[in-house]
Short mmCIF file of C-alpha atoms in Angstrom, two decimals:
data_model
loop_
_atom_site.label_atom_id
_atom_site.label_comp_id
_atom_site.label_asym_id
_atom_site.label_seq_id
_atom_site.Cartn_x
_atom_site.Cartn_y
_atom_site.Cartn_z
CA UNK A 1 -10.31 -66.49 -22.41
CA UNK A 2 -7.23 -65.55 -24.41
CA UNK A 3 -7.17 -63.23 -27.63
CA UNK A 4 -8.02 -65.26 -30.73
CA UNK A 5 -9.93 -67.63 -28.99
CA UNK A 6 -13.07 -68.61 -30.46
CA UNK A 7 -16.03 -67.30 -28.61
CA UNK A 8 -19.57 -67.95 -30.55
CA UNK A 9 -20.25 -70.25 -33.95
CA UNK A 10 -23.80 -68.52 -35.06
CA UNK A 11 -26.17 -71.13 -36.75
CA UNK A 12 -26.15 -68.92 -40.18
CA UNK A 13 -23.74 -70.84 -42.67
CA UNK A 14 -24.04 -68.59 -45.54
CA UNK A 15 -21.71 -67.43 -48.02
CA UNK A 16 -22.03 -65.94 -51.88
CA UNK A 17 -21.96 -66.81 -54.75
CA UNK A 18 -20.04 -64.63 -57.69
CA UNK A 19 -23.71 -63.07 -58.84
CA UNK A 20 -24.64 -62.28 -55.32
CA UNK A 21 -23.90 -59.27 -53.01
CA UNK A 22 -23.55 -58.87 -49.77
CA UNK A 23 -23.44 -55.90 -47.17
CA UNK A 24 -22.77 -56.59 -43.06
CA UNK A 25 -23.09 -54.11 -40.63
CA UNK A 26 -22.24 -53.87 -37.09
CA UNK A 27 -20.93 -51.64 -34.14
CA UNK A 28 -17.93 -51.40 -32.71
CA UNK A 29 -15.89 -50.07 -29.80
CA UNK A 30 -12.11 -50.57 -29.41
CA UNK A 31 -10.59 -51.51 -25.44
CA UNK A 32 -7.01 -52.16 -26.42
CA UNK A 33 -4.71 -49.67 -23.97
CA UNK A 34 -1.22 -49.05 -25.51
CA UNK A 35 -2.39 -48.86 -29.07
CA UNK A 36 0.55 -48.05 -30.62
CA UNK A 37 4.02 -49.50 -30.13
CA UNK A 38 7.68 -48.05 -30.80
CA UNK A 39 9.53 -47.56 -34.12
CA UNK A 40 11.72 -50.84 -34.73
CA UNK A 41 14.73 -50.31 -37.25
CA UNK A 42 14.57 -52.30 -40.83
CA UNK A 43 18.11 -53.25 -41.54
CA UNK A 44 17.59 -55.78 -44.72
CA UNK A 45 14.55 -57.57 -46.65
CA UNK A 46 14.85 -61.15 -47.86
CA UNK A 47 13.01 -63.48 -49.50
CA UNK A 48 11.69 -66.57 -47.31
CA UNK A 49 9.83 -69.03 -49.01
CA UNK A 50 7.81 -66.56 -51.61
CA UNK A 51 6.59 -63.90 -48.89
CA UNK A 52 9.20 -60.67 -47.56
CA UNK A 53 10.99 -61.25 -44.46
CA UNK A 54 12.09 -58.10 -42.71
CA UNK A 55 15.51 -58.22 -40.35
CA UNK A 56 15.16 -56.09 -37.65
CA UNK A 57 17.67 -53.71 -35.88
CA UNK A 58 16.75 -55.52 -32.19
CA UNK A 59 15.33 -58.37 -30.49
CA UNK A 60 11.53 -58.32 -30.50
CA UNK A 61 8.26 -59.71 -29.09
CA UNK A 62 6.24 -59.43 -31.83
CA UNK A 63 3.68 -62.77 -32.67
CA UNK A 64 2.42 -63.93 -35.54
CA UNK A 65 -0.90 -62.55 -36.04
CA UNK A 66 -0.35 -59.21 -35.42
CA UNK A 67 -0.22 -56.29 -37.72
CA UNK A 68 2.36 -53.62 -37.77
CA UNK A 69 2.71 -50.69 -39.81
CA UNK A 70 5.73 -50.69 -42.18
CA UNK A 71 7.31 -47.33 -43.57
CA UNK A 72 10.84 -46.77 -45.58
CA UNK A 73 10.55 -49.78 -47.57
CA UNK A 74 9.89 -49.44 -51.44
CA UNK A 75 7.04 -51.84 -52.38
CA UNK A 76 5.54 -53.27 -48.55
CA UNK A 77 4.94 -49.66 -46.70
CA UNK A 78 1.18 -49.94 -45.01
CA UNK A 79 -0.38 -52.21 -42.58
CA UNK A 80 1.29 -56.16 -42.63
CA UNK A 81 0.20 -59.20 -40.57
CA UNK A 82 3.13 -60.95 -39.13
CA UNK A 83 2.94 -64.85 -40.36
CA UNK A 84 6.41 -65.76 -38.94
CA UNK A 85 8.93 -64.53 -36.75
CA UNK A 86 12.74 -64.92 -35.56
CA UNK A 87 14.63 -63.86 -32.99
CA UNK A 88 15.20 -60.51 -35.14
CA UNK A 89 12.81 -60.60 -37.70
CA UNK A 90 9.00 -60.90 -39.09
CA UNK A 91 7.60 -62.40 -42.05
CA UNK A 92 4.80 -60.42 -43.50
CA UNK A 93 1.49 -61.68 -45.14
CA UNK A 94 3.34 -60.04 -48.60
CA UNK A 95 5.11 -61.64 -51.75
CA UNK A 96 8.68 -60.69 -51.69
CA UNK A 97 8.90 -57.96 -54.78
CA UNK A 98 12.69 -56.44 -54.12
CA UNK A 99 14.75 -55.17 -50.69
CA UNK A 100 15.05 -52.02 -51.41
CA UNK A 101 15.04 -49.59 -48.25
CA UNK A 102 14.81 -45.38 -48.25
CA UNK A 103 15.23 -43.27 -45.60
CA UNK A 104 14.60 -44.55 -42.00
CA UNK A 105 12.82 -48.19 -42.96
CA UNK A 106 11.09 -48.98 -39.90
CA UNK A 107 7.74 -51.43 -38.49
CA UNK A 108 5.68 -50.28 -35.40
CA UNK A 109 2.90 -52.61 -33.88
CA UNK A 110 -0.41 -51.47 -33.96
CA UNK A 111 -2.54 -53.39 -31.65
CA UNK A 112 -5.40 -55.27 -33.48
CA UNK A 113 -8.57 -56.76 -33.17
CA UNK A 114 -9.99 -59.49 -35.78
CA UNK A 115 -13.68 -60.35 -34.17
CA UNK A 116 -15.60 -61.48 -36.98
CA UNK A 117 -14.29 -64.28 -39.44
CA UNK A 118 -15.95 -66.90 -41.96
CA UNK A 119 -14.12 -70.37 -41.66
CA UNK A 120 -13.97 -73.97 -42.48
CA UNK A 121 -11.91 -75.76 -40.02
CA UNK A 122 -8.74 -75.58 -42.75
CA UNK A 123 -9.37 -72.93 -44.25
CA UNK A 124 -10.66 -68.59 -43.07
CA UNK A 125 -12.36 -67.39 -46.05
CA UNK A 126 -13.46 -63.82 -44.23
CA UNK A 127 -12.38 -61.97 -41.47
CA UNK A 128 -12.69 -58.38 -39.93
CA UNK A 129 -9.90 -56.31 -38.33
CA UNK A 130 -9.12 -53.29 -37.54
CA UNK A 131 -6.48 -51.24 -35.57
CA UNK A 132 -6.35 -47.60 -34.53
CA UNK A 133 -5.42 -46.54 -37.93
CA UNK A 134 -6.88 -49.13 -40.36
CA UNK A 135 -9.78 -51.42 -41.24
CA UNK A 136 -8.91 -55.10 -42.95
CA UNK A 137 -11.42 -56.92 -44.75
CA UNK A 138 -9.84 -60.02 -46.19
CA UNK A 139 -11.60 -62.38 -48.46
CA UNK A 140 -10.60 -65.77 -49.60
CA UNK A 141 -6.68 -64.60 -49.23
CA UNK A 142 -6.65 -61.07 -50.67
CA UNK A 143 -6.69 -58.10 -47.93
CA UNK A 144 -8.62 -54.81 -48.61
CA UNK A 145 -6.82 -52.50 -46.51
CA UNK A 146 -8.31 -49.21 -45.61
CA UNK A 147 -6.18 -46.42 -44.15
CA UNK A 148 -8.68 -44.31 -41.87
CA UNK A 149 -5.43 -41.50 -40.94
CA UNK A 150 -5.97 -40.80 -44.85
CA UNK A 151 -9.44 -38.98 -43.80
CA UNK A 152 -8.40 -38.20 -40.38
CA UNK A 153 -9.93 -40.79 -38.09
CA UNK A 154 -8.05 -42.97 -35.95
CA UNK A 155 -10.13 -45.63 -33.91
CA UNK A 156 -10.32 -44.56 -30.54
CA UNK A 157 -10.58 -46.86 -27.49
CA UNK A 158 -14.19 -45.94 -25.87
CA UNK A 159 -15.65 -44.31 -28.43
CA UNK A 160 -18.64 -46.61 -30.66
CA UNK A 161 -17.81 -46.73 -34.57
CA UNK A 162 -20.70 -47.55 -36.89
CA UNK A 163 -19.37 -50.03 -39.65
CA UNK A 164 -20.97 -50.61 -43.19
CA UNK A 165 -19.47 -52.72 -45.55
CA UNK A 166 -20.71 -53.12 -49.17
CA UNK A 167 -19.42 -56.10 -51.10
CA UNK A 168 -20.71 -56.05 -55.14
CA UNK A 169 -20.08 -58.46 -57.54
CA UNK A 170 -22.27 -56.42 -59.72
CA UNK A 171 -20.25 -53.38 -59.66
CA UNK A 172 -17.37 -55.20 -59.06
CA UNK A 173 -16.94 -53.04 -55.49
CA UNK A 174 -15.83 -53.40 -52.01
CA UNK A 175 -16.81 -50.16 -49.94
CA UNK A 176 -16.03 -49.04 -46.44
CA UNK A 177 -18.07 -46.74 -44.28
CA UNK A 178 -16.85 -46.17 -40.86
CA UNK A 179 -19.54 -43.81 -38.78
CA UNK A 180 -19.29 -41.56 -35.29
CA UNK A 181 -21.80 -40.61 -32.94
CA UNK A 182 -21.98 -37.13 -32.66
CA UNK A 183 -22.67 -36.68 -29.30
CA UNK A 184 -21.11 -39.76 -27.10
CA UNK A 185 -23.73 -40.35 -24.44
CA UNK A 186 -22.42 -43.31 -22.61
CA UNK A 187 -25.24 -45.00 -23.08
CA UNK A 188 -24.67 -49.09 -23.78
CA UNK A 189 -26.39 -49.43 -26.29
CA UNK A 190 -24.95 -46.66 -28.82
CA UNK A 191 -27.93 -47.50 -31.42
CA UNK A 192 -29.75 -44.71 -28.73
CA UNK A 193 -27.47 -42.11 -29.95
CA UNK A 194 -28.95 -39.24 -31.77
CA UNK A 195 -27.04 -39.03 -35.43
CA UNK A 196 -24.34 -40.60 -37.02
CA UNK A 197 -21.45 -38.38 -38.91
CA UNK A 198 -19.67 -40.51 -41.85
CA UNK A 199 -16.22 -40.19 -41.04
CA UNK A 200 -14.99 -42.32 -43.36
CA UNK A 201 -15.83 -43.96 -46.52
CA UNK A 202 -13.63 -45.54 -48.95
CA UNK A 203 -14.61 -48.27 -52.32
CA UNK A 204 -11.93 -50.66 -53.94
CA UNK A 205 -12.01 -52.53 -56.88
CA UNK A 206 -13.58 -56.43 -56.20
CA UNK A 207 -12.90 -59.16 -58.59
CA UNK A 208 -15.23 -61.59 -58.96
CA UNK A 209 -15.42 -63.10 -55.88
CA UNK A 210 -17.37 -66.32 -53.55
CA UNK A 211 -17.14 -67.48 -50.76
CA UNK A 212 -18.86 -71.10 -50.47
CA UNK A 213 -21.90 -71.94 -48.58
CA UNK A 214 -21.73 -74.64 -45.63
CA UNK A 215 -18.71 -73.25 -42.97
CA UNK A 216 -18.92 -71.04 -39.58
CA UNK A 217 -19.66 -67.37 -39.19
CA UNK A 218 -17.55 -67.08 -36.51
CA UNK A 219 -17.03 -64.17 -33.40
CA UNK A 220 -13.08 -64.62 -31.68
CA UNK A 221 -11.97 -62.87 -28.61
CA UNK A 222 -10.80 -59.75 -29.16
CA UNK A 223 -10.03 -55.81 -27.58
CA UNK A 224 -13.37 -54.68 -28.59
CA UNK A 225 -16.96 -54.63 -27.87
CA UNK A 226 -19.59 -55.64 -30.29
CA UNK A 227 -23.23 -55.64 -31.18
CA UNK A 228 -26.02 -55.38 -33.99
CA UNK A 229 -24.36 -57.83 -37.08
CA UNK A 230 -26.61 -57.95 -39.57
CA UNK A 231 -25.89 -59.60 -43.26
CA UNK A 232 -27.78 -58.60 -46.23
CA UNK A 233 -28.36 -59.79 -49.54
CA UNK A 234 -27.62 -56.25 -51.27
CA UNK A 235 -25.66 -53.25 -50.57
CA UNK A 236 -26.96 -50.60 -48.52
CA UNK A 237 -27.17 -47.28 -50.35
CA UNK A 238 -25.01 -44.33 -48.40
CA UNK A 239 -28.57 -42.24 -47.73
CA UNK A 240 -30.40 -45.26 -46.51
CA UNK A 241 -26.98 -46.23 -43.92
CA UNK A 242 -27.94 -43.75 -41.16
CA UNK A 243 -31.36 -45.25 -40.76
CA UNK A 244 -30.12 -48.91 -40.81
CA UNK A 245 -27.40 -48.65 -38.78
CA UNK A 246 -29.38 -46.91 -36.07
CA UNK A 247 -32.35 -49.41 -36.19
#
């Protein structure tokens, strides 16, 4: 089975309407090795058909569908996806704003895993992703990136993560909480683990968004394990997320 492949098609084909909200939970547990790749020199930024192309200083082997992290650039620094690339450049899921570069401009891969996504066969309405240093939720085309370093966690291979997600159309939120076990046990099942610490939580502004009924809840091959994904029709308060996630 190679990465991306598509693995399991649940039965469920829900999605929400712009009065409803939503919260999913699950576990996770990175297994990428070599999370982190070298600096790669930005040497000039142009515009390719609407999105920001960055020329790099070398050859690469970067693909399309991987995310890197860019820094020195004045309006794309963060986590990208690559959506095209040359012999010496990527294009980057981003609308082309200006080319300005400061300092050292530079992109470094961070490896990736996208397990969850909600899809028609044209079209990925949801998807879940996250790499050592951030969590991407992206919804009907827009990407809610979430930059764990920012509270000190960083996504270790091994280790089970506990992952809430609110999504309000009421409050007109989108809210990450990202959970460790205190106490690793090694147990398989990490739901046997005493108590969960919050290690990270995070809440961006949400338009009013849907996502249409009738498609595929979807799980693709990727470096992690999974287990317990549970949808439900309202958010899940922050006091009652310790009891749910653990059930």
């Amino acid at each position: 089975m190679t990465l991306g492949d598509e693995t399991v098609a649940y039965r469920y084909d829900g999605g929400w309407t712009e009065t409803e909200d939503r919260a999913i939970t699950h576990w996770v547990r990175p297994k990428y090795n070599n999370p982190l790749g070298d600096n790669v020199l930005i040497t000039s930024i142009n515009n390719i058909g609407g999105k920001a192309s960055l020329t790099l200083g070398i050859a690469h082997d970067y693909k399309i569908g991987e995310w890197v992290l860019v820094k020195g650039t004045n309006s794309y620094n963060g986590i990208q996806k690559i959506i095209a690339v040359g012999t010496n450049s990527i294009t980057i899921d981003d609308n082309f704003v200006d080319n300005i570069l400061n300092g050292t401009p530079r992109v470094r891969l961070e490896k990736h895993a996208t397990y969850l996504v909600y899809e028609s066969a044209t079209e990925r309405y949801v998807s879940f992703s996250y790499t050592p240093n951030w969590f991407i939720i992206e919804i009907s085309g827009t990407y809610y990136k979430y930059d764990l370093k920012s509270q000190g966690l960083s996504m270790n291979k091994g280790t089970w993560y506990a992952i809430n997600i609110n999504i309000s159309n009421s409050f007109d939120q989108i809210s990450l909480f990202v959970y460790e076990t205190i106490e690793q046990t090694g147990l398989i099942d990490p739901n046997l683990t005493a108590k969960l610490q919050l290690s990270f939580v995070e809440t961006k502004t949400l338009p009013a968004t849907s996502v249409p009924d009738g498609h595929s809840w979807k799980l693709y091959a990727s470096p992690t394990d999974l287990t317990n994904i549970r949808i439900f029709t309202k958010p899940i308060e922050e006091e009652q997320q310790n009891v749910v996630l653990s059930q």
